mmCIF file with all atom_site columns, C-alpha atoms in Angstrom:
data_model
loop_
_atom_site.group_PDB
_atom_site.id
_atom_site.type_symbol
_atom_site.label_atom_id
_atom_site.label_alt_id
_atom_site.label_comp_id
_atom_site.label_asym_id
_atom_site.label_entity_id
_atom_site.label_seq_id
_atom_site.pdbx_PDB_ins_code
_atom_site.Cartn_x
_atom_site.Cartn_y
_atom_site.Cartn_z
_atom_site.occupancy
_atom_site.B_iso_or_equiv
_atom_site.pdbx_formal_charge
_atom_site.auth_seq_id
_atom_site.auth_comp_id
_atom_site.auth_asym_id
_atom_site.auth_atom_id
_atom_site.pdbx_PDB_model_num
ATOM 1   C CA . ASP Y 1 1   ? 15.493 24.204 -17.095 1.00 83.00 ? 1   ASP Y CA 1
ATOM 2   C CA . SER Y 1 2   ? 12.226 22.350 -16.434 1.00 85.00 ? 2   SER Y CA 1
ATOM 3   C CA . GLY Y 1 3   ? 10.635 25.246 -14.571 1.00 92.00 ? 3   GLY Y CA 1
ATOM 4   C CA . VAL Y 1 4   ? 10.182 23.139 -11.421 1.00 96.00 ? 4   VAL Y CA 1
ATOM 5   C CA . THR Y 1 5   ? 12.205 24.544 -8.533  1.00 96.00 ? 5   THR Y CA 1
ATOM 6   C CA . GLN Y 1 6   ? 13.294 22.500 -5.539  1.00 97.00 ? 6   GLN Y CA 1
ATOM 7   C CA . THR Y 1 7   ? 15.091 23.603 -2.401  1.00 97.00 ? 7   THR Y CA 1
ATOM 8   C CA . PRO Y 1 8   ? 17.404 22.770 -0.828  1.00 97.00 ? 8   PRO Y CA 1
ATOM 9   C CA . LYS Y 1 9   ? 19.555 20.985 -3.375  1.00 96.00 ? 9   LYS Y CA 1
ATOM 10  C CA . HIS Y 1 10  ? 21.622 19.230 -0.742  1.00 97.00 ? 10  HIS Y CA 1
ATOM 11  C CA . LEU Y 1 11  ? 20.860 18.491 2.888   1.00 96.00 ? 11  LEU Y CA 1
ATOM 12  C CA . ILE Y 1 12  ? 22.784 16.575 5.528   1.00 98.00 ? 12  ILE Y CA 1
ATOM 13  C CA . THR Y 1 13  ? 21.068 15.855 8.812   1.00 97.00 ? 13  THR Y CA 1
ATOM 14  C CA . ALA Y 1 14  ? 21.250 13.476 11.743  1.00 98.00 ? 14  ALA Y CA 1
ATOM 15  C CA . THR Y 1 15  ? 19.057 10.501 12.523  1.00 98.00 ? 15  THR Y CA 1
ATOM 16  C CA . GLY Y 1 16  ? 15.934 11.394 14.403  1.00 97.00 ? 16  GLY Y CA 1
ATOM 17  C CA . GLN Y 1 17  ? 15.741 14.881 12.938  1.00 98.00 ? 17  GLN Y CA 1
ATOM 18  C CA . ARG Y 1 18  ? 13.049 16.468 10.791  1.00 98.00 ? 18  ARG Y CA 1
ATOM 19  C CA . VAL Y 1 19  ? 13.497 18.231 7.448   1.00 98.00 ? 19  VAL Y CA 1
ATOM 20  C CA . THR Y 1 20  ? 11.273 20.037 4.991   1.00 98.00 ? 20  THR Y CA 1
ATOM 21  C CA . LEU Y 1 21  ? 11.768 19.928 1.242   1.00 98.00 ? 21  LEU Y CA 1
ATOM 22  C CA . ARG Y 1 22  ? 10.174 22.659 -0.821  1.00 98.00 ? 22  ARG Y CA 1
ATOM 23  C CA . CYS Y 1 23  ? 8.899  22.647 -4.405  1.00 98.00 ? 23  CYS Y CA 1
ATOM 24  C CA . SER Y 1 24  ? 7.577  25.337 -6.719  1.00 97.00 ? 24  SER Y CA 1
ATOM 25  C CA . PRO Y 1 25  ? 5.807  23.861 -9.744  1.00 96.00 ? 25  PRO Y CA 1
ATOM 26  C CA . ARG Y 1 26  ? 5.924  25.146 -13.302 1.00 95.00 ? 26  ARG Y CA 1
ATOM 27  C CA . SER Y 1 27  ? 3.835  28.232 -13.856 1.00 92.00 ? 27  SER Y CA 1
ATOM 28  C CA . GLY Y 1 28  ? 0.225  27.198 -14.347 1.00 89.00 ? 28  GLY Y CA 1
ATOM 29  C CA . ASP Y 1 29  ? 0.669  23.574 -13.275 1.00 92.00 ? 29  ASP Y CA 1
ATOM 30  C CA . LEU Y 1 30  ? -1.860 22.527 -10.665 1.00 91.00 ? 30  LEU Y CA 1
ATOM 31  C CA . SER Y 1 31  ? -0.579 19.009 -10.065 1.00 92.00 ? 31  SER Y CA 1
ATOM 32  C CA . VAL Y 1 32  ? 2.486  18.272 -7.952  1.00 95.00 ? 32  VAL Y CA 1
ATOM 33  C CA . TYR Y 1 33  ? 4.115  14.910 -7.358  1.00 95.00 ? 33  TYR Y CA 1
ATOM 34  C CA . TRP Y 1 34  ? 6.832  13.716 -5.001  1.00 97.00 ? 34  TRP Y CA 1
ATOM 35  C CA . TYR Y 1 35  ? 9.165  10.833 -5.802  1.00 97.00 ? 35  TYR Y CA 1
ATOM 36  C CA . GLN Y 1 36  ? 11.977 9.179  -3.899  1.00 96.00 ? 36  GLN Y CA 1
ATOM 37  C CA . GLN Y 1 37  ? 14.983 7.700  -5.663  1.00 96.00 ? 37  GLN Y CA 1
ATOM 38  C CA . SER Y 1 38  ? 17.257 5.386  -3.734  1.00 92.00 ? 38  SER Y CA 1
ATOM 39  C CA . LEU Y 1 39  ? 19.823 2.871  -4.903  1.00 84.00 ? 39  LEU Y CA 1
ATOM 40  C CA . ASP Y 1 40  ? 17.922 -0.155 -3.651  1.00 82.00 ? 40  ASP Y CA 1
ATOM 41  C CA . GLN Y 1 41  ? 14.328 0.925  -4.371  1.00 82.00 ? 41  GLN Y CA 1
ATOM 42  C CA . GLY Y 1 42  ? 14.732 2.858  -7.601  1.00 88.00 ? 42  GLY Y CA 1
ATOM 43  C CA . LEU Y 1 43  ? 12.210 5.609  -8.337  1.00 92.00 ? 43  LEU Y CA 1
ATOM 44  C CA . GLN Y 1 44  ? 9.209  5.382  -6.047  1.00 93.00 ? 44  GLN Y CA 1
ATOM 45  C CA . PHE Y 1 45  ? 6.077  7.491  -6.208  1.00 93.00 ? 45  PHE Y CA 1
ATOM 46  C CA . LEU Y 1 46  ? 5.245  9.060  -2.862  1.00 95.00 ? 46  LEU Y CA 1
ATOM 47  C CA . ILE Y 1 47  ? 2.257  11.349 -3.265  1.00 95.00 ? 47  ILE Y CA 1
ATOM 48  C CA . GLN Y 1 48  ? 0.301  13.557 -5.672  1.00 93.00 ? 48  GLN Y CA 1
ATOM 49  C CA . TYR Y 1 49  ? -1.508 16.824 -4.972  1.00 93.00 ? 49  TYR Y CA 1
ATOM 50  C CA . TYR Y 1 50  ? -3.861 18.601 -7.301  1.00 91.00 ? 50  TYR Y CA 1
ATOM 51  C CA . ASN Y 1 51  ? -4.837 22.193 -6.624  1.00 92.00 ? 51  ASN Y CA 1
ATOM 52  C CA . GLY Y 1 52  ? -4.289 21.791 -2.921  1.00 94.00 ? 52  GLY Y CA 1
ATOM 53  C CA . GLU Y 1 53  ? -5.935 18.421 -2.474  1.00 93.00 ? 53  GLU Y CA 1
ATOM 54  C CA . GLU Y 1 54  ? -4.280 15.056 -2.055  1.00 93.00 ? 54  GLU Y CA 1
ATOM 55  C CA . ARG Y 1 55  ? -5.095 12.848 -5.078  1.00 90.00 ? 55  ARG Y CA 1
ATOM 56  C CA . ALA Y 1 56  ? -2.936 9.777  -4.729  1.00 90.00 ? 56  ALA Y CA 1
ATOM 57  C CA . LYS Y 1 57  ? -0.675 8.148  -2.213  1.00 91.00 ? 57  LYS Y CA 1
ATOM 58  C CA . GLY Y 1 58  ? 2.092  5.749  -3.038  1.00 90.00 ? 58  GLY Y CA 1
ATOM 59  C CA . ASN Y 1 59  ? 4.802  4.223  -0.910  1.00 83.00 ? 59  ASN Y CA 1
ATOM 60  C CA . ILE Y 1 60  ? 4.935  7.099  1.538   1.00 92.00 ? 60  ILE Y CA 1
ATOM 61  C CA . LEU Y 1 61  ? 5.912  6.320  5.103   1.00 94.00 ? 61  LEU Y CA 1
ATOM 62  C CA . GLU Y 1 62  ? 3.786  7.545  7.997   1.00 95.00 ? 62  GLU Y CA 1
ATOM 63  C CA . ARG Y 1 63  ? 6.787  9.582  9.145   1.00 97.00 ? 63  ARG Y CA 1
ATOM 64  C CA . PHE Y 1 64  ? 6.506  11.562 5.913   1.00 97.00 ? 64  PHE Y CA 1
ATOM 65  C CA . SER Y 1 65  ? 3.817  14.082 5.085   1.00 96.00 ? 65  SER Y CA 1
ATOM 66  C CA . ALA Y 1 66  ? 3.196  16.603 2.363   1.00 97.00 ? 66  ALA Y CA 1
ATOM 67  C CA . GLN Y 1 67  ? 0.933  19.483 1.532   1.00 97.00 ? 67  GLN Y CA 1
ATOM 68  C CA . GLN Y 1 68  ? 0.227  21.869 -1.309  1.00 97.00 ? 68  GLN Y CA 1
ATOM 69  C CA . PHE Y 1 69  ? -0.449 25.474 -0.452  1.00 97.00 ? 69  PHE Y CA 1
ATOM 70  C CA . PRO Y 1 70  ? -2.862 27.962 -2.082  1.00 96.00 ? 70  PRO Y CA 1
ATOM 71  C CA . ASP Y 1 71  ? -0.019 29.410 -4.152  1.00 95.00 ? 71  ASP Y CA 1
ATOM 72  C CA . LEU Y 1 72  ? 0.508  25.821 -5.419  1.00 96.00 ? 72  LEU Y CA 1
ATOM 73  C CA . HIS Y 1 73  ? 3.946  25.314 -3.949  1.00 97.00 ? 73  HIS Y CA 1
ATOM 74  C CA . SER Y 1 74  ? 4.373  22.082 -2.061  1.00 98.00 ? 74  SER Y CA 1
ATOM 75  C CA . GLU Y 1 75  ? 6.375  20.861 0.906   1.00 98.00 ? 75  GLU Y CA 1
ATOM 76  C CA . LEU Y 1 76  ? 7.443  17.357 1.833   1.00 98.00 ? 76  LEU Y CA 1
ATOM 77  C CA . ASN Y 1 77  ? 8.100  16.883 5.535   1.00 98.00 ? 77  ASN Y CA 1
ATOM 78  C CA . LEU Y 1 78  ? 10.294 14.007 6.636   1.00 98.00 ? 78  LEU Y CA 1
ATOM 79  C CA . SER Y 1 79  ? 10.489 13.294 10.361  1.00 97.00 ? 79  SER Y CA 1
ATOM 80  C CA . SER Y 1 80  ? 12.237 10.869 12.705  1.00 97.00 ? 80  SER Y CA 1
ATOM 81  C CA . LEU Y 1 81  ? 14.771 10.399 9.974   1.00 98.00 ? 81  LEU Y CA 1
ATOM 82  C CA . GLU Y 1 82  ? 16.585 7.109  9.585   1.00 97.00 ? 82  GLU Y CA 1
ATOM 83  C CA . LEU Y 1 83  ? 19.722 6.228  7.661   1.00 96.00 ? 83  LEU Y CA 1
ATOM 84  C CA . GLY Y 1 84  ? 17.565 4.492  5.052   1.00 94.00 ? 84  GLY Y CA 1
ATOM 85  C CA . ASP Y 1 85  ? 15.799 7.741  4.228   1.00 96.00 ? 85  ASP Y CA 1
ATOM 86  C CA . SER Y 1 86  ? 18.933 8.975  2.521   1.00 96.00 ? 86  SER Y CA 1
ATOM 87  C CA . ALA Y 1 87  ? 17.878 9.442  -1.087  1.00 97.00 ? 87  ALA Y CA 1
ATOM 88  C CA . LEU Y 1 88  ? 17.248 11.876 -3.895  1.00 97.00 ? 88  LEU Y CA 1
ATOM 89  C CA . TYR Y 1 89  ? 13.789 13.389 -3.561  1.00 98.00 ? 89  TYR Y CA 1
ATOM 90  C CA . PHE Y 1 90  ? 12.149 14.721 -6.675  1.00 97.00 ? 90  PHE Y CA 1
ATOM 91  C CA . CYS Y 1 91  ? 9.248  17.030 -7.117  1.00 97.00 ? 91  CYS Y CA 1
ATOM 92  C CA . ALA Y 1 92  ? 7.444  17.032 -10.446 1.00 96.00 ? 92  ALA Y CA 1
ATOM 93  C CA . SER Y 1 93  ? 4.560  19.005 -11.843 1.00 95.00 ? 93  SER Y CA 1
ATOM 94  C CA . SER Y 1 94  ? 2.092  18.828 -14.699 1.00 91.00 ? 94  SER Y CA 1
ATOM 95  C CA . ALA Y 1 95  ? -0.963 20.543 -16.064 1.00 85.00 ? 95  ALA Y CA 1
ATOM 96  C CA . TRP Y 1 96  ? -2.929 17.362 -15.414 1.00 72.00 ? 96  TRP Y CA 1
ATOM 97  C CA . THR Y 1 97  ? -6.688 17.820 -15.415 1.00 62.00 ? 97  THR Y CA 1
ATOM 98  C CA . GLY Y 1 98  ? -7.721 14.197 -15.131 1.00 59.00 ? 98  GLY Y CA 1
ATOM 99  C CA . LEU Y 1 99  ? -7.110 13.487 -18.787 1.00 57.00 ? 99  LEU Y CA 1
ATOM 100 C CA . ASN Y 1 100 ? -4.146 11.949 -20.526 1.00 57.00 ? 100 ASN Y CA 1
ATOM 101 C CA . GLY Y 1 101 ? -1.662 13.777 -22.701 1.00 60.00 ? 101 GLY Y CA 1
ATOM 102 C CA . ASN Y 1 102 ? 0.158  16.226 -20.489 1.00 76.00 ? 102 ASN Y CA 1
ATOM 103 C CA . THR Y 1 103 ? 3.879  16.059 -19.847 1.00 86.00 ? 103 THR Y CA 1
ATOM 104 C CA . ILE Y 1 104 ? 5.304  15.658 -16.368 1.00 90.00 ? 104 ILE Y CA 1
ATOM 105 C CA . TYR Y 1 105 ? 8.377  17.736 -15.619 1.00 93.00 ? 105 TYR Y CA 1
ATOM 106 C CA . PHE Y 1 106 ? 10.799 17.096 -12.792 1.00 95.00 ? 106 PHE Y CA 1
ATOM 107 C CA . GLY Y 1 107 ? 12.839 19.425 -10.656 1.00 96.00 ? 107 GLY Y CA 1
ATOM 108 C CA . GLU Y 1 108 ? 16.554 18.951 -10.080 1.00 95.00 ? 108 GLU Y CA 1
ATOM 109 C CA . GLY Y 1 109 ? 15.932 17.026 -6.891  1.00 96.00 ? 109 GLY Y CA 1
ATOM 110 C CA . SER Y 1 110 ? 16.941 17.405 -3.268  1.00 97.00 ? 110 SER Y CA 1
ATOM 111 C CA . TRP Y 1 111 ? 19.764 15.197 -2.091  1.00 97.00 ? 111 TRP Y CA 1
ATOM 112 C CA . LEU Y 1 112 ? 19.136 14.110 1.482   1.00 97.00 ? 112 LEU Y CA 1
ATOM 113 C CA . THR Y 1 113 ? 21.869 12.443 3.485   1.00 97.00 ? 113 THR Y CA 1
ATOM 114 C CA . VAL Y 1 114 ? 21.041 11.157 6.954   1.00 97.00 ? 114 VAL Y CA 1
ATOM 115 C CA . VAL Y 1 115 ? 24.072 10.492 9.138   1.00 97.00 ? 115 VAL Y CA 1
ATOM 116 C CA . ALA S 2 1   ? -1.004 -2.861 -12.458 1.00 76.00 ? 1   ALA S CA 1
ATOM 117 C CA . GLN S 2 2   ? 1.284  -1.109 -14.881 1.00 85.00 ? 2   GLN S CA 1
ATOM 118 C CA . LYS S 2 3   ? 4.801  -2.417 -15.215 1.00 92.00 ? 3   LYS S CA 1
ATOM 119 C CA . ILE S 2 4   ? 7.839  -1.170 -17.117 1.00 96.00 ? 4   ILE S CA 1
ATOM 120 C CA . THR S 2 5   ? 10.750 -3.435 -17.995 1.00 97.00 ? 5   THR S CA 1
ATOM 121 C CA . GLN S 2 6   ? 14.132 -2.207 -19.144 1.00 97.00 ? 6   GLN S CA 1
ATOM 122 C CA . THR S 2 7   ? 16.285 -5.243 -19.769 1.00 96.00 ? 7   THR S CA 1
ATOM 123 C CA . GLN S 2 8   ? 19.572 -3.479 -20.530 1.00 96.00 ? 8   GLN S CA 1
ATOM 124 C CA . PRO S 2 9   ? 21.339 -2.404 -17.334 1.00 95.00 ? 9   PRO S CA 1
ATOM 125 C CA . GLY S 2 10  ? 24.118 -0.854 -19.408 1.00 96.00 ? 10  GLY S CA 1
ATOM 126 C CA . MET S 2 11  ? 24.764 0.048  -23.025 1.00 96.00 ? 11  MET S CA 1
ATOM 127 C CA . PHE S 2 12  ? 27.843 1.312  -24.844 1.00 97.00 ? 12  PHE S CA 1
ATOM 128 C CA . VAL S 2 13  ? 27.886 3.249  -28.100 1.00 97.00 ? 13  VAL S CA 1
ATOM 129 C CA . GLN S 2 14  ? 30.498 5.037  -30.155 1.00 97.00 ? 14  GLN S CA 1
ATOM 130 C CA . GLU S 2 15  ? 30.173 8.747  -30.610 1.00 97.00 ? 15  GLU S CA 1
ATOM 131 C CA . LYS S 2 16  ? 28.126 9.694  -33.697 1.00 97.00 ? 16  LYS S CA 1
ATOM 132 C CA . GLU S 2 17  ? 26.468 6.281  -33.897 1.00 97.00 ? 17  GLU S CA 1
ATOM 133 C CA . ALA S 2 18  ? 22.812 5.523  -33.193 1.00 98.00 ? 18  ALA S CA 1
ATOM 134 C CA . VAL S 2 19  ? 21.679 3.504  -30.188 1.00 98.00 ? 19  VAL S CA 1
ATOM 135 C CA . THR S 2 20  ? 18.396 1.907  -29.179 1.00 98.00 ? 20  THR S CA 1
ATOM 136 C CA . LEU S 2 21  ? 17.346 1.574  -25.559 1.00 98.00 ? 21  LEU S CA 1
ATOM 137 C CA . ASP S 2 22  ? 14.692 -1.046 -24.939 1.00 98.00 ? 22  ASP S CA 1
ATOM 138 C CA . CYS S 2 23  ? 11.489 -0.645 -22.983 1.00 98.00 ? 23  CYS S CA 1
ATOM 139 C CA . THR S 2 24  ? 8.547  -3.009 -22.696 1.00 98.00 ? 24  THR S CA 1
ATOM 140 C CA . TYR S 2 25  ? 5.425  -2.316 -20.747 1.00 97.00 ? 25  TYR S CA 1
ATOM 141 C CA . ASP S 2 26  ? 2.445  -4.130 -19.362 1.00 95.00 ? 26  ASP S CA 1
ATOM 142 C CA . THR S 2 27  ? -0.976 -2.582 -18.966 1.00 91.00 ? 27  THR S CA 1
ATOM 143 C CA . SER S 2 28  ? -4.615 -3.483 -19.389 1.00 88.00 ? 28  SER S CA 1
ATOM 144 C CA . ASP S 2 29  ? -5.594 0.111  -20.110 1.00 85.00 ? 29  ASP S CA 1
ATOM 145 C CA . GLN S 2 30  ? -6.515 1.192  -23.627 1.00 85.00 ? 30  GLN S CA 1
ATOM 146 C CA . SER S 2 31  ? -5.393 4.763  -23.072 1.00 83.00 ? 31  SER S CA 1
ATOM 147 C CA . TYR S 2 32  ? -1.930 5.294  -21.661 1.00 87.00 ? 32  TYR S CA 1
ATOM 148 C CA . GLY S 2 33  ? 1.163  7.392  -22.045 1.00 90.00 ? 33  GLY S CA 1
ATOM 149 C CA . LEU S 2 34  ? 4.839  6.498  -22.200 1.00 93.00 ? 34  LEU S CA 1
ATOM 150 C CA . PHE S 2 35  ? 7.733  8.747  -21.268 1.00 95.00 ? 35  PHE S CA 1
ATOM 151 C CA . TRP S 2 36  ? 11.493 8.702  -21.508 1.00 97.00 ? 36  TRP S CA 1
ATOM 152 C CA . TYR S 2 37  ? 13.672 10.644 -19.096 1.00 97.00 ? 37  TYR S CA 1
ATOM 153 C CA . LYS S 2 38  ? 17.419 11.216 -18.968 1.00 97.00 ? 38  LYS S CA 1
ATOM 154 C CA . GLN S 2 39  ? 19.276 11.426 -15.690 1.00 96.00 ? 39  GLN S CA 1
ATOM 155 C CA . PRO S 2 40  ? 22.892 12.636 -15.938 1.00 96.00 ? 40  PRO S CA 1
ATOM 156 C CA . SER S 2 41  ? 25.334 12.054 -13.137 1.00 94.00 ? 41  SER S CA 1
ATOM 157 C CA . SER S 2 42  ? 24.387 15.425 -11.663 1.00 92.00 ? 42  SER S CA 1
ATOM 158 C CA . GLY S 2 43  ? 21.019 13.899 -10.763 1.00 92.00 ? 43  GLY S CA 1
ATOM 159 C CA . GLU S 2 44  ? 18.331 15.955 -12.453 1.00 93.00 ? 44  GLU S CA 1
ATOM 160 C CA . MET S 2 45  ? 15.557 14.148 -14.333 1.00 95.00 ? 45  MET S CA 1
ATOM 161 C CA . ILE S 2 46  ? 15.190 15.557 -17.835 1.00 95.00 ? 46  ILE S CA 1
ATOM 162 C CA . PHE S 2 47  ? 12.093 14.898 -19.940 1.00 94.00 ? 47  PHE S CA 1
ATOM 163 C CA . LEU S 2 48  ? 12.997 13.655 -23.423 1.00 96.00 ? 48  LEU S CA 1
ATOM 164 C CA . ILE S 2 49  ? 9.952  12.386 -25.267 1.00 94.00 ? 49  ILE S CA 1
ATOM 165 C CA . TYR S 2 50  ? 6.329  11.313 -24.857 1.00 92.00 ? 50  TYR S CA 1
ATOM 166 C CA . GLN S 2 51  ? 4.139  8.853  -26.753 1.00 92.00 ? 51  GLN S CA 1
ATOM 167 C CA . GLY S 2 52  ? 0.396  8.517  -26.276 1.00 89.00 ? 52  GLY S CA 1
ATOM 168 C CA . SER S 2 53  ? -1.196 5.152  -26.921 1.00 88.00 ? 53  SER S CA 1
ATOM 169 C CA . TYR S 2 54  ? -3.510 6.630  -29.536 1.00 87.00 ? 54  TYR S CA 1
ATOM 170 C CA . ASP S 2 55  ? -0.827 8.619  -31.329 1.00 86.00 ? 55  ASP S CA 1
ATOM 171 C CA . GLU S 2 56  ? -0.660 7.299  -34.870 1.00 84.00 ? 56  GLU S CA 1
ATOM 172 C CA . GLN S 2 57  ? 2.887  8.380  -35.502 1.00 91.00 ? 57  GLN S CA 1
ATOM 173 C CA . ASN S 2 58  ? 6.025  7.647  -33.524 1.00 93.00 ? 58  ASN S CA 1
ATOM 174 C CA . ALA S 2 59  ? 7.115  10.598 -31.448 1.00 93.00 ? 59  ALA S CA 1
ATOM 175 C CA . THR S 2 60  ? 10.281 12.470 -32.361 1.00 95.00 ? 60  THR S CA 1
ATOM 176 C CA . GLU S 2 61  ? 12.174 15.240 -30.580 1.00 94.00 ? 61  GLU S CA 1
ATOM 177 C CA . GLY S 2 62  ? 15.369 16.279 -32.287 1.00 96.00 ? 62  GLY S CA 1
ATOM 178 C CA . ARG S 2 63  ? 17.820 13.370 -32.080 1.00 97.00 ? 63  ARG S CA 1
ATOM 179 C CA . TYR S 2 64  ? 15.376 11.338 -30.007 1.00 97.00 ? 64  TYR S CA 1
ATOM 180 C CA . SER S 2 65  ? 12.688 9.143  -31.482 1.00 97.00 ? 65  SER S CA 1
ATOM 181 C CA . LEU S 2 66  ? 10.416 6.600  -29.957 1.00 97.00 ? 66  LEU S CA 1
ATOM 182 C CA . ASN S 2 67  ? 9.892  3.300  -31.752 1.00 96.00 ? 67  ASN S CA 1
ATOM 183 C CA . PHE S 2 68  ? 6.375  2.503  -30.563 1.00 95.00 ? 68  PHE S CA 1
ATOM 184 C CA . GLN S 2 69  ? 5.105  -1.007 -31.303 1.00 95.00 ? 69  GLN S CA 1
ATOM 185 C CA . LYS S 2 70  ? 1.739  -1.310 -29.629 1.00 93.00 ? 70  LYS S CA 1
ATOM 186 C CA . ALA S 2 71  ? 1.125  -4.974 -30.391 1.00 93.00 ? 71  ALA S CA 1
ATOM 187 C CA . ARG S 2 72  ? 4.472  -5.889 -28.892 1.00 95.00 ? 72  ARG S CA 1
ATOM 188 C CA . LYS S 2 73  ? 3.985  -3.442 -26.006 1.00 95.00 ? 73  LYS S CA 1
ATOM 189 C CA . SER S 2 74  ? 7.341  -1.897 -26.620 1.00 96.00 ? 74  SER S CA 1
ATOM 190 C CA . ALA S 2 75  ? 8.448  1.733  -26.631 1.00 97.00 ? 75  ALA S CA 1
ATOM 191 C CA . ASN S 2 76  ? 12.130 1.811  -27.465 1.00 98.00 ? 76  ASN S CA 1
ATOM 192 C CA . LEU S 2 77  ? 14.106 5.039  -27.431 1.00 98.00 ? 77  LEU S CA 1
ATOM 193 C CA . VAL S 2 78  ? 16.371 5.676  -30.404 1.00 98.00 ? 78  VAL S CA 1
ATOM 194 C CA . ILE S 2 79  ? 19.138 8.243  -30.046 1.00 98.00 ? 79  ILE S CA 1
ATOM 195 C CA . SER S 2 80  ? 20.722 9.198  -33.347 1.00 96.00 ? 80  SER S CA 1
ATOM 196 C CA . ALA S 2 81  ? 24.223 10.609 -33.764 1.00 96.00 ? 81  ALA S CA 1
ATOM 197 C CA . SER S 2 82  ? 25.239 9.978  -30.144 1.00 97.00 ? 82  SER S CA 1
ATOM 198 C CA . GLN S 2 83  ? 27.196 12.669 -28.350 1.00 97.00 ? 83  GLN S CA 1
ATOM 199 C CA . LEU S 2 84  ? 29.450 12.417 -25.298 1.00 97.00 ? 84  LEU S CA 1
ATOM 200 C CA . GLY S 2 85  ? 26.864 14.404 -23.372 1.00 97.00 ? 85  GLY S CA 1
ATOM 201 C CA . ASP S 2 86  ? 24.331 11.632 -23.926 1.00 98.00 ? 86  ASP S CA 1
ATOM 202 C CA . SER S 2 87  ? 26.132 9.496  -21.347 1.00 98.00 ? 87  SER S CA 1
ATOM 203 C CA . ALA S 2 88  ? 23.556 9.142  -18.565 1.00 98.00 ? 88  ALA S CA 1
ATOM 204 C CA . MET S 2 89  ? 20.871 6.918  -17.066 1.00 97.00 ? 89  MET S CA 1
ATOM 205 C CA . TYR S 2 90  ? 17.743 6.640  -19.154 1.00 98.00 ? 90  TYR S CA 1
ATOM 206 C CA . PHE S 2 91  ? 14.381 5.781  -17.652 1.00 97.00 ? 91  PHE S CA 1
ATOM 207 C CA . CYS S 2 92  ? 11.252 4.614  -19.388 1.00 97.00 ? 92  CYS S CA 1
ATOM 208 C CA . ALA S 2 93  ? 8.022  5.389  -17.548 1.00 96.00 ? 93  ALA S CA 1
ATOM 209 C CA . MET S 2 94  ? 4.306  4.848  -17.966 1.00 93.00 ? 94  MET S CA 1
ATOM 210 C CA . ARG S 2 95  ? 1.475  7.004  -16.756 1.00 88.00 ? 95  ARG S CA 1
ATOM 211 C CA . ASP S 2 96  ? -0.822 5.203  -14.313 1.00 83.00 ? 96  ASP S CA 1
ATOM 212 C CA . THR S 2 97  ? -4.196 6.890  -13.942 1.00 79.00 ? 97  THR S CA 1
ATOM 213 C CA . GLN S 2 98  ? -6.044 4.314  -11.859 1.00 74.00 ? 98  GLN S CA 1
ATOM 214 C CA . GLY S 2 99  ? -8.299 5.637  -9.152  1.00 72.00 ? 99  GLY S CA 1
ATOM 215 C CA . GLY S 2 100 ? -8.726 9.067  -10.670 1.00 71.00 ? 100 GLY S CA 1
ATOM 216 C CA . SER S 2 101 ? -5.197 10.149 -9.889  1.00 75.00 ? 101 SER S CA 1
ATOM 217 C CA . GLU S 2 102 ? -1.956 10.131 -11.794 1.00 80.00 ? 102 GLU S CA 1
ATOM 218 C CA . LYS S 2 103 ? 1.526  8.823  -11.216 1.00 85.00 ? 103 LYS S CA 1
ATOM 219 C CA . LEU S 2 104 ? 4.433  7.524  -13.222 1.00 90.00 ? 104 LEU S CA 1
ATOM 220 C CA . VAL S 2 105 ? 5.662  3.966  -12.985 1.00 92.00 ? 105 VAL S CA 1
ATOM 221 C CA . PHE S 2 106 ? 9.354  3.749  -13.829 1.00 94.00 ? 106 PHE S CA 1
ATOM 222 C CA . GLY S 2 107 ? 11.614 1.035  -15.126 1.00 95.00 ? 107 GLY S CA 1
ATOM 223 C CA . LYS S 2 108 ? 14.963 0.367  -13.479 1.00 94.00 ? 108 LYS S CA 1
ATOM 224 C CA . GLY S 2 109 ? 16.821 2.331  -16.103 1.00 96.00 ? 109 GLY S CA 1
ATOM 225 C CA . THR S 2 110 ? 19.630 1.815  -18.602 1.00 97.00 ? 110 THR S CA 1
ATOM 226 C CA . LYS S 2 111 ? 23.035 3.364  -18.146 1.00 97.00 ? 111 LYS S CA 1
ATOM 227 C CA . LEU S 2 112 ? 24.313 4.624  -21.495 1.00 98.00 ? 112 LEU S CA 1
ATOM 228 C CA . THR S 2 113 ? 27.976 5.294  -22.022 1.00 98.00 ? 113 THR S CA 1
ATOM 229 C CA . VAL S 2 114 ? 29.085 7.100  -25.173 1.00 98.00 ? 114 VAL S CA 1
ATOM 230 C CA . ASN S 2 115 ? 32.690 6.416  -26.098 1.00 96.00 ? 115 ASN S CA 1
ATOM 231 C CA . PRO S 2 116 ? 34.793 8.910  -28.086 1.00 95.00 ? 116 PRO S CA 1
#
């Protein structure tokens, strides 16, 4: 158990819909990351938040957005869903403070299927 | 930009034998970190081992060890005494800290199959 909690574990939705994926980081971790894993693209970094503020953006579509709340949990919102958005979405967390050396732990992932 | 290369799409090993999974990396940074993760068929991403670029000794965690050769820019994972439960995808990743942020750059992974 990594200590990173993601919900839901599985989600099936229709094209055009909107879903929200939720993540609770490890206790004490201020940094949260979202990754997408698909068969054709592999593991892609989407976005990083640190203590409520966005720190880095990767290959995140405009239809996707995220935020980190004061209690440090994070949500990834996916809207106008397309078949190609079907993937495994990971949340990860670390005690990152801007320096190297900390470990990054992943949650179990949320499987999203768009039909 | 950082890049991770895993050249072995699939590897097979007999139970109780050792296996080495290859990982080479490319970076211009002097300070960096390398990770290995295991992903079983159930999907979760499990942290195995970490090596910092300034660590003088190769990292070890139980049956996992990292063969770190800085000059060759390689960070191979060695699994000793393979078990059936080691069958999974294995990903090598590098920490990218450009721009004052942090993310991991992953390789494409190696699928390890442990045969009884």
